[in-house]
């Protein structure tokens, strides 16, 4: 079992593309009875791959791309998403959601919570939430801090109490939920379905917002590890400038990688740890393959299980008092 990372992560990109395209055609047309797909493109890898798969599956004329920036977005996001959409030949439009976020108090609520920790914090200062460094060197639970930066470039990092952490995250979640609201607006007006972009790492570990980026009608890459999504990107011709970008959240005003916000390891390494965990490998065997200490693998395994447990509710549908029979046998069959 010493080759788990090559045998389980190796991907036939051409075959995978054809299988996903076939599934999307069947899901959109036969199950959902919709005419096409809406995909929100962030300028990142996952949404770029999903847009390419949607165009392969249904044809460019039946895909609508949306660019939904905020005032704190990296301008490169919009440029990269636009260039790739143009190459794919899919329709695209841009809606700046900043006014909607201001109206629902996204920034005000976030900054009020920050000021309870940093009283001098000003609205024009930048900030982000980050995990402690060297997380695999300690047995402590994940602890988050607030990093902030003043206009002159100075700043610091301070611990975040649980209440302020939750309020900051809750306020920033407005961004994902407002974006999803607009995705469904355009899906409804076009009689399209909404395509979700989580990869397996994000899906398994609950790295999404319920009612936000976790909400979709189809999720074509949720079974693929991030490493495999990179393989698909190469096959589909996604520009190297997109593939080479570190995965980011596009949530906070300070530039932030997914790793410093959520993951315990770089995503390509964490892919292999997750494969090992799913294969039932002990920490010693996995550590020998990964080139890290068994103690680090044990901590990574614990982190995986903690995230699975604490984010389980994100996967759950609304809970009912009593079971309700399916609308029809055909619906039950379509849902598997």
mmCIF file of C-alpha atoms in Angstrom:
data_model
loop_
_atom_site.group_PDB
_atom_site.id
_atom_site.type_symbol
_atom_site.label_atom_id
_atom_site.label_comp_id
_atom_site.label_asym_id
_atom_site.label_seq_id
_atom_site.Cartn_x
_atom_site.Cartn_y
_atom_site.Cartn_z
ATOM 1 C CA UNK A 1 0.000 0.000 0.000
ATOM 2 C CA UNK A 2 3.013 2.265 -0.359
ATOM 3 C CA UNK A 3 1.774 3.836 -3.595
ATOM 4 C CA UNK A 4 -1.606 5.052 -2.374
ATOM 5 C CA UNK A 5 -0.903 8.644 -3.393
ATOM 6 C CA UNK A 6 -0.119 7.805 -7.010
ATOM 7 C CA UNK A 7 -2.759 5.139 -7.582
ATOM 8 C CA UNK A 8 -5.595 7.009 -5.869
ATOM 9 C CA UNK A 9 -4.826 10.508 -7.153
ATOM 10 C CA UNK A 10 -3.826 9.622 -10.684
ATOM 11 C CA UNK A 11 -6.539 10.887 -13.058
ATOM 12 C CA UNK A 12 -7.446 10.095 -16.642
ATOM 13 C CA UNK A 13 -8.388 13.695 -17.382
ATOM 14 C CA UNK A 14 -9.968 12.958 -20.765
ATOM 15 C CA UNK A 15 -12.079 10.148 -19.343
ATOM 16 C CA UNK A 16 -13.049 12.172 -16.282
ATOM 17 C CA UNK A 17 -14.089 15.106 -18.460
ATOM 18 C CA UNK A 18 -16.314 12.894 -20.576
ATOM 19 C CA UNK A 19 -17.927 11.265 -17.533
ATOM 20 C CA UNK A 20 -18.611 14.616 -15.887
ATOM 21 C CA UNK A 21 -19.967 16.121 -19.110
ATOM 22 C CA UNK A 22 -22.283 13.138 -19.595
ATOM 23 C CA UNK A 23 -23.488 13.391 -15.992
ATOM 24 C CA UNK A 24 -24.137 17.131 -16.290
ATOM 25 C CA UNK A 25 -26.183 16.666 -19.462
ATOM 26 C CA UNK A 26 -28.293 14.002 -17.763
ATOM 27 C CA UNK A 27 -28.673 15.941 -14.497
ATOM 28 C CA UNK A 28 -29.550 19.280 -16.080
ATOM 29 C CA UNK A 29 -31.818 17.985 -18.823
ATOM 30 C CA UNK A 30 -33.413 14.795 -17.494
ATOM 31 C CA UNK A 31 -33.497 15.331 -13.719
ATOM 32 C CA UNK A 32 -33.660 19.086 -13.207
ATOM 33 C CA UNK A 33 -35.449 19.848 -16.497
ATOM 34 C CA UNK A 34 -33.405 23.022 -17.017
ATOM 35 C CA UNK A 35 -32.011 24.600 -20.171
ATOM 36 C CA UNK A 36 -28.469 25.420 -19.080
ATOM 37 C CA UNK A 37 -26.093 26.270 -16.243
ATOM 38 C CA UNK A 38 -25.134 29.380 -14.275
ATOM 39 C CA UNK A 39 -21.606 29.389 -12.852
ATOM 40 C CA UNK A 40 -20.099 32.112 -10.678
ATOM 41 C CA UNK A 41 -16.460 32.587 -11.670
ATOM 42 C CA UNK A 42 -14.024 33.979 -9.103
ATOM 43 C CA UNK A 43 -10.802 33.963 -11.105
ATOM 44 C CA UNK A 44 -9.739 30.841 -9.216
ATOM 45 C CA UNK A 45 -9.033 27.301 -10.345
ATOM 46 C CA UNK A 46 -12.178 25.453 -9.263
ATOM 47 C CA UNK A 47 -14.662 27.821 -10.890
ATOM 48 C CA UNK A 48 -12.515 28.016 -14.037
ATOM 49 C CA UNK A 49 -12.529 24.219 -14.339
ATOM 50 C CA UNK A 50 -16.265 24.063 -13.669
ATOM 51 C CA UNK A 51 -16.959 26.670 -16.347
ATOM 52 C CA UNK A 52 -14.896 24.626 -18.800
ATOM 53 C CA UNK A 53 -16.777 21.442 -17.892
ATOM 54 C CA UNK A 54 -20.144 23.190 -18.252
ATOM 55 C CA UNK A 55 -19.213 24.449 -21.711
ATOM 56 C CA UNK A 56 -18.060 20.947 -22.723
ATOM 57 C CA UNK A 57 -21.247 19.381 -21.402
ATOM 58 C CA UNK A 58 -23.916 21.715 -22.738
ATOM 59 C CA UNK A 59 -22.146 23.912 -25.264
ATOM 60 C CA UNK A 60 -21.047 27.514 -24.638
ATOM 61 C CA UNK A 61 -24.425 28.939 -25.643
ATOM 62 C CA UNK A 62 -26.093 27.295 -22.654
ATOM 63 C CA UNK A 63 -23.715 28.538 -19.972
ATOM 64 C CA UNK A 64 -24.019 31.876 -18.172
ATOM 65 C CA UNK A 65 -20.987 33.046 -16.209
ATOM 66 C CA UNK A 66 -21.333 35.582 -13.414
ATOM 67 C CA UNK A 67 -18.600 37.781 -11.957
ATOM 68 C CA UNK A 68 -19.634 39.032 -8.510
ATOM 69 C CA UNK A 69 -16.830 41.219 -7.105
ATOM 70 C CA UNK A 70 -16.872 43.317 -3.951
ATOM 71 C CA UNK A 71 -14.927 46.446 -3.121
ATOM 72 C CA UNK A 72 -12.256 44.325 -1.421
ATOM 73 C CA UNK A 73 -11.756 41.857 -4.303
ATOM 74 C CA UNK A 74 -8.436 41.537 -6.084
ATOM 75 C CA UNK A 75 -8.857 43.264 -9.489
ATOM 76 C CA UNK A 76 -6.978 40.348 -11.074
ATOM 77 C CA UNK A 77 -9.937 38.080 -10.273
ATOM 78 C CA UNK A 78 -12.212 39.884 -12.681
ATOM 79 C CA UNK A 79 -9.595 40.049 -15.429
ATOM 80 C CA UNK A 80 -8.696 36.356 -15.255
ATOM 81 C CA UNK A 81 -12.300 35.197 -15.090
ATOM 82 C CA UNK A 82 -13.209 37.415 -18.039
ATOM 83 C CA UNK A 83 -10.356 36.222 -20.204
ATOM 84 C CA UNK A 84 -11.182 32.560 -19.584
ATOM 85 C CA UNK A 85 -14.912 33.108 -20.217
ATOM 86 C CA UNK A 86 -14.061 34.795 -23.505
ATOM 87 C CA UNK A 87 -11.869 31.856 -24.527
ATOM 88 C CA UNK A 88 -14.670 29.447 -23.674
ATOM 89 C CA UNK A 89 -17.144 31.535 -25.634
ATOM 90 C CA UNK A 90 -19.668 31.685 -22.794
ATOM 91 C CA UNK A 91 -21.881 34.644 -21.946
ATOM 92 C CA UNK A 92 -20.795 36.598 -18.887
ATOM 93 C CA UNK A 93 -21.868 39.598 -16.885
ATOM 94 C CA UNK A 94 -20.559 41.478 -13.875
ATOM 95 C CA UNK A 95 -22.509 42.642 -10.831
ATOM 96 C CA UNK A 96 -20.658 44.430 -8.039
ATOM 97 C CA UNK A 97 -22.394 43.265 -4.864
ATOM 98 C CA UNK A 98 -20.824 45.913 -2.605
ATOM 99 C CA UNK A 99 -24.016 48.037 -2.325
ATOM 100 C CA UNK A 100 -26.022 44.978 -1.303
ATOM 101 C CA UNK A 101 -23.445 44.067 1.330
ATOM 102 C CA UNK A 102 -23.438 47.614 2.683
ATOM 103 C CA UNK A 103 -27.230 47.587 2.860
ATOM 104 C CA UNK A 104 -27.324 44.405 4.965
ATOM 105 C CA UNK A 105 -24.550 45.649 7.247
ATOM 106 C CA UNK A 106 -21.826 43.208 6.234
ATOM 107 C CA UNK A 107 -18.928 45.623 6.727
ATOM 108 C CA UNK A 108 -20.439 47.458 9.694
ATOM 109 C CA UNK A 109 -21.141 44.263 11.616
ATOM 110 C CA UNK A 110 -17.686 42.884 10.841
ATOM 111 C CA UNK A 111 -15.860 46.064 11.867
ATOM 112 C CA UNK A 112 -17.931 46.475 15.041
ATOM 113 C CA UNK A 113 -16.833 42.996 16.120
ATOM 114 C CA UNK A 114 -13.204 43.814 15.278
ATOM 115 C CA UNK A 115 -13.351 47.011 17.348
ATOM 116 C CA UNK A 116 -14.299 45.009 20.414
ATOM 117 C CA UNK A 117 -10.854 43.400 20.065
ATOM 118 C CA UNK A 118 -8.936 46.346 18.548
ATOM 119 C CA UNK A 119 -10.746 49.525 19.739
ATOM 120 C CA UNK A 120 -8.677 51.792 17.467
ATOM 121 C CA UNK A 121 -9.587 49.845 14.294
ATOM 122 C CA UNK A 122 -10.711 52.139 11.456
ATOM 123 C CA UNK A 123 -13.006 51.270 8.564
ATOM 124 C CA UNK A 124 -10.247 51.840 5.989
ATOM 125 C CA UNK A 125 -7.882 49.358 7.668
ATOM 126 C CA UNK A 126 -7.525 45.905 6.129
ATOM 127 C CA UNK A 127 -7.962 42.662 8.022
ATOM 128 C CA UNK A 128 -8.260 38.897 7.816
ATOM 129 C CA UNK A 129 -8.788 35.914 10.096
ATOM 130 C CA UNK A 130 -5.891 33.441 10.283
ATOM 131 C CA UNK A 131 -5.053 30.259 12.154
ATOM 132 C CA UNK A 132 -1.974 29.917 14.324
ATOM 133 C CA UNK A 133 1.173 28.897 12.458
ATOM 134 C CA UNK A 134 2.788 25.430 12.792
ATOM 135 C CA UNK A 135 -0.562 23.866 13.610
ATOM 136 C CA UNK A 136 0.798 20.332 13.213
ATOM 137 C CA UNK A 137 3.394 20.993 15.897
ATOM 138 C CA UNK A 138 0.806 21.238 18.665
ATOM 139 C CA UNK A 139 -2.076 19.186 20.021
ATOM 140 C CA UNK A 140 -4.175 22.273 20.676
ATOM 141 C CA UNK A 141 -7.434 22.839 18.864
ATOM 142 C CA UNK A 142 -7.327 25.349 16.031
ATOM 143 C CA UNK A 143 -7.110 28.900 17.372
ATOM 144 C CA UNK A 144 -7.810 31.900 15.155
ATOM 145 C CA UNK A 145 -6.305 35.375 15.266
ATOM 146 C CA UNK A 146 -7.116 38.671 13.631
ATOM 147 C CA UNK A 147 -4.410 40.142 11.420
ATOM 148 C CA UNK A 148 -4.902 43.801 10.526
ATOM 149 C CA UNK A 149 -2.976 46.362 8.516
ATOM 150 C CA UNK A 150 -3.141 50.170 8.615
ATOM 151 C CA UNK A 151 -2.870 52.322 5.473
ATOM 152 C CA UNK A 152 0.818 52.953 6.269
ATOM 153 C CA UNK A 153 1.511 49.206 6.080
ATOM 154 C CA UNK A 154 1.954 48.630 9.804
ATOM 155 C CA UNK A 155 -0.231 46.288 11.796
ATOM 156 C CA UNK A 156 -0.233 43.279 14.048
ATOM 157 C CA UNK A 157 -1.928 39.993 14.865
ATOM 158 C CA UNK A 158 -4.128 39.603 17.944
ATOM 159 C CA UNK A 159 -6.011 36.609 19.386
ATOM 160 C CA UNK A 160 -9.724 36.421 18.591
ATOM 161 C CA UNK A 161 -12.160 35.502 21.374
ATOM 162 C CA UNK A 162 -14.833 32.995 20.246
ATOM 163 C CA UNK A 163 -17.733 35.480 20.188
ATOM 164 C CA UNK A 164 -15.871 38.007 18.014
ATOM 165 C CA UNK A 165 -14.548 35.244 15.748
ATOM 166 C CA UNK A 166 -18.066 33.932 15.144
ATOM 167 C CA UNK A 167 -19.461 37.411 14.459
ATOM 168 C CA UNK A 168 -16.706 38.303 11.994
ATOM 169 C CA UNK A 169 -17.219 35.034 10.121
ATOM 170 C CA UNK A 170 -20.996 35.444 10.219
ATOM 171 C CA UNK A 171 -20.712 38.947 8.737
ATOM 172 C CA UNK A 172 -18.321 37.893 5.970
ATOM 173 C CA UNK A 173 -20.645 34.998 5.106
ATOM 174 C CA UNK A 174 -23.004 37.633 3.701
ATOM 175 C CA UNK A 175 -20.677 37.716 0.679
ATOM 176 C CA UNK A 176 -21.219 34.070 -0.221
ATOM 177 C CA UNK A 177 -24.943 34.224 0.450
ATOM 178 C CA UNK A 178 -25.546 37.389 -1.570
ATOM 179 C CA UNK A 179 -23.584 35.905 -4.466
ATOM 180 C CA UNK A 180 -25.727 32.785 -4.347
ATOM 181 C CA UNK A 181 -28.902 34.854 -4.300
ATOM 182 C CA UNK A 182 -27.839 36.491 -7.560
ATOM 183 C CA UNK A 183 -26.847 33.142 -9.084
ATOM 184 C CA UNK A 184 -30.368 31.876 -8.479
ATOM 185 C CA UNK A 185 -31.901 35.084 -9.811
ATOM 186 C CA UNK A 186 -30.157 34.579 -13.119
ATOM 187 C CA UNK A 187 -30.850 30.842 -13.079
ATOM 188 C CA UNK A 188 -34.551 31.520 -12.580
ATOM 189 C CA UNK A 189 -34.793 34.120 -15.334
ATOM 190 C CA UNK A 190 -32.948 31.854 -17.808
ATOM 191 C CA UNK A 191 -34.530 28.586 -16.633
ATOM 192 C CA UNK A 192 -31.020 27.339 -15.848
ATOM 193 C CA UNK A 193 -29.562 25.338 -12.955
ATOM 194 C CA UNK A 194 -26.873 26.623 -10.590
ATOM 195 C CA UNK A 195 -23.489 24.926 -10.685
ATOM 196 C CA UNK A 196 -21.502 24.605 -7.451
ATOM 197 C CA UNK A 197 -17.704 24.532 -7.508
ATOM 198 C CA UNK A 198 -16.436 22.749 -4.342
ATOM 199 C CA UNK A 199 -13.710 20.136 -4.775
ATOM 200 C CA UNK A 200 -13.535 17.027 -2.608
ATOM 201 C CA UNK A 201 -11.274 18.562 -0.005
ATOM 202 C CA UNK A 202 -13.679 21.463 0.527
ATOM 203 C CA UNK A 203 -16.747 19.226 0.399
ATOM 204 C CA UNK A 204 -15.344 16.618 2.800
ATOM 205 C CA UNK A 205 -13.988 19.146 5.294
ATOM 206 C CA UNK A 206 -16.957 21.517 5.278
ATOM 207 C CA UNK A 207 -15.129 24.477 3.759
ATOM 208 C CA UNK A 208 -18.221 26.227 2.458
ATOM 209 C CA UNK A 209 -21.068 28.428 3.666
ATOM 210 C CA UNK A 210 -24.501 26.889 4.120
ATOM 211 C CA UNK A 211 -26.913 28.793 1.917
ATOM 212 C CA UNK A 212 -23.887 30.354 0.198
ATOM 213 C CA UNK A 213 -21.232 28.636 -1.875
ATOM 214 C CA UNK A 214 -22.480 25.315 -0.471
ATOM 215 C CA UNK A 215 -25.834 25.771 -2.222
ATOM 216 C CA UNK A 216 -26.168 24.493 -5.788
ATOM 217 C CA UNK A 217 -28.152 22.192 -8.059
ATOM 218 C CA UNK A 218 -25.125 20.269 -9.371
ATOM 219 C CA UNK A 219 -21.573 19.900 -7.989
ATOM 220 C CA UNK A 220 -19.487 18.300 -10.751
ATOM 221 C CA UNK A 221 -16.070 18.202 -9.035
ATOM 222 C CA UNK A 222 -17.054 17.396 -5.441
ATOM 223 C CA UNK A 223 -15.676 13.868 -5.920
ATOM 224 C CA UNK A 224 -12.272 15.101 -7.133
ATOM 225 C CA UNK A 225 -9.305 15.932 -4.922
ATOM 226 C CA UNK A 226 -7.690 19.310 -5.548
ATOM 227 C CA UNK A 227 -4.704 17.586 -7.156
ATOM 228 C CA UNK A 228 -7.080 16.014 -9.673
ATOM 229 C CA UNK A 229 -8.732 19.378 -10.354
ATOM 230 C CA UNK A 230 -5.283 20.657 -11.382
ATOM 231 C CA UNK A 231 -5.069 17.717 -13.811
ATOM 232 C CA UNK A 232 -8.434 18.647 -15.297
ATOM 233 C CA UNK A 233 -7.348 22.273 -15.584
ATOM 234 C CA UNK A 234 -4.351 21.267 -17.698
ATOM 235 C CA UNK A 235 -6.522 19.082 -19.922
ATOM 236 C CA UNK A 236 -9.168 21.785 -20.378
ATOM 237 C CA UNK A 237 -6.567 24.449 -21.141
ATOM 238 C CA UNK A 238 -7.192 26.666 -18.139
ATOM 239 C CA UNK A 239 -4.591 29.467 -18.297
ATOM 240 C CA UNK A 240 -1.469 28.870 -16.230
ATOM 241 C CA UNK A 241 -1.946 32.268 -14.582
ATOM 242 C CA UNK A 242 -5.112 30.876 -12.963
ATOM 243 C CA UNK A 243 -3.669 27.455 -12.114
ATOM 244 C CA UNK A 244 -0.566 28.969 -10.528
ATOM 245 C CA UNK A 245 -2.520 31.172 -8.103
ATOM 246 C CA UNK A 246 -2.631 29.985 -4.478
ATOM 247 C CA UNK A 247 -6.176 29.037 -3.428
ATOM 248 C CA UNK A 248 -7.735 32.047 -1.717
ATOM 249 C CA UNK A 249 -11.005 32.810 0.033
ATOM 250 C CA UNK A 250 -11.760 36.186 -1.672
ATOM 251 C CA UNK A 251 -13.504 37.059 1.580
ATOM 252 C CA UNK A 252 -11.270 39.390 3.586
ATOM 253 C CA UNK A 253 -9.716 42.738 2.705
ATOM 254 C CA UNK A 254 -6.178 41.501 3.383
ATOM 255 C CA UNK A 255 -4.907 38.914 0.920
ATOM 256 C CA UNK A 256 -5.527 35.516 2.443
ATOM 257 C CA UNK A 257 -4.819 31.942 1.396
ATOM 258 C CA UNK A 258 -7.160 29.070 2.200
ATOM 259 C CA UNK A 259 -4.332 27.361 4.052
ATOM 260 C CA UNK A 260 -3.813 30.117 6.612
ATOM 261 C CA UNK A 261 -7.564 30.418 7.176
ATOM 262 C CA UNK A 262 -8.685 26.782 7.293
ATOM 263 C CA UNK A 263 -6.282 24.016 6.279
ATOM 264 C CA UNK A 264 -3.611 22.364 8.428
ATOM 265 C CA UNK A 265 -1.345 21.639 5.428
ATOM 266 C CA UNK A 266 -0.817 22.799 1.829
ATOM 267 C CA UNK A 267 -3.735 21.475 -0.212
ATOM 268 C CA UNK A 268 -1.680 19.067 -2.348
ATOM 269 C CA UNK A 269 -0.218 17.485 0.798
ATOM 270 C CA UNK A 270 -3.583 17.472 2.536
ATOM 271 C CA UNK A 271 -5.060 15.673 -0.491
ATOM 272 C CA UNK A 272 -2.636 12.831 0.101
ATOM 273 C CA UNK A 273 -3.311 12.788 3.842
ATOM 274 C CA UNK A 274 -7.047 12.598 3.148
ATOM 275 C CA UNK A 275 -6.512 9.763 0.663
ATOM 276 C CA UNK A 276 -4.485 7.912 3.288
ATOM 277 C CA UNK A 277 -7.170 8.496 5.911
ATOM 278 C CA UNK A 278 -9.921 7.327 3.567
ATOM 279 C CA UNK A 279 -7.841 4.230 2.714
ATOM 280 C CA UNK A 280 -7.517 3.376 6.397
ATOM 281 C CA UNK A 281 -3.727 3.738 6.512
ATOM 282 C CA UNK A 282 -2.092 4.083 9.896
ATOM 283 C CA UNK A 283 -0.150 7.263 10.621
ATOM 284 C CA UNK A 284 3.245 5.563 10.355
ATOM 285 C CA UNK A 285 2.629 4.200 6.847
ATOM 286 C CA UNK A 286 1.194 7.510 5.663
ATOM 287 C CA UNK A 287 4.082 9.459 7.197
ATOM 288 C CA UNK A 288 6.638 7.342 5.327
ATOM 289 C CA UNK A 289 4.887 8.144 2.045
ATOM 290 C CA UNK A 290 4.477 11.831 2.812
ATOM 291 C CA UNK A 291 7.941 12.431 4.192
ATOM 292 C CA UNK A 292 6.702 13.933 7.456
ATOM 293 C CA UNK A 293 6.630 12.756 11.059
ATOM 294 C CA UNK A 294 3.993 10.209 12.183
ATOM 295 C CA UNK A 295 3.018 12.645 14.945
ATOM 296 C CA UNK A 296 2.159 15.241 12.306
ATOM 297 C CA UNK A 297 0.019 12.739 10.413
ATOM 298 C CA UNK A 298 -1.787 11.819 13.629
ATOM 299 C CA UNK A 299 -2.549 15.493 14.232
ATOM 300 C CA UNK A 300 -3.689 15.932 10.632
ATOM 301 C CA UNK A 301 -5.969 12.902 10.983
ATOM 302 C CA UNK A 302 -7.472 14.380 14.135
ATOM 303 C CA UNK A 303 -7.972 17.700 12.361
ATOM 304 C CA UNK A 304 -9.777 15.931 9.499
ATOM 305 C CA UNK A 305 -12.129 14.165 11.895
ATOM 306 C CA UNK A 306 -12.772 17.330 13.911
ATOM 307 C CA UNK A 307 -13.714 19.228 10.782
ATOM 308 C CA UNK A 308 -15.965 16.400 9.609
ATOM 309 C CA UNK A 309 -17.731 16.364 12.968
ATOM 310 C CA UNK A 310 -18.108 20.117 13.447
ATOM 311 C CA UNK A 311 -19.267 20.809 9.874
ATOM 312 C CA UNK A 312 -21.626 17.839 9.525
ATOM 313 C CA UNK A 313 -24.610 20.149 9.919
ATOM 314 C CA UNK A 314 -23.593 21.950 6.716
ATOM 315 C CA UNK A 315 -24.414 18.801 4.745
ATOM 316 C CA UNK A 316 -27.735 18.118 6.442
ATOM 317 C CA UNK A 317 -31.067 19.032 4.858
ATOM 318 C CA UNK A 318 -33.731 20.694 6.971
ATOM 319 C CA UNK A 319 -34.731 18.295 9.755
ATOM 320 C CA UNK A 320 -38.342 17.107 9.790
ATOM 321 C CA UNK A 321 -40.469 16.000 12.729
ATOM 322 C CA UNK A 322 -41.696 13.000 10.742
ATOM 323 C CA UNK A 323 -40.492 11.529 7.435
ATOM 324 C CA UNK A 324 -42.284 12.699 4.306
ATOM 325 C CA UNK A 325 -42.695 10.258 1.438
ATOM 326 C CA UNK A 326 -41.001 11.158 -1.876
ATOM 327 C CA UNK A 327 -43.151 13.076 -4.317
ATOM 328 C CA UNK A 328 -43.019 10.162 -6.712
ATOM 329 C CA UNK A 329 -40.989 6.972 -7.308
ATOM 330 C CA UNK A 330 -39.294 8.677 -10.262
ATOM 331 C CA UNK A 331 -38.000 11.461 -8.012
ATOM 332 C CA UNK A 332 -36.675 8.923 -5.540
ATOM 333 C CA UNK A 333 -34.937 7.054 -8.354
ATOM 334 C CA UNK A 334 -33.411 10.251 -9.754
ATOM 335 C CA UNK A 335 -32.025 11.130 -6.333
ATOM 336 C CA UNK A 336 -30.406 7.708 -6.028
#
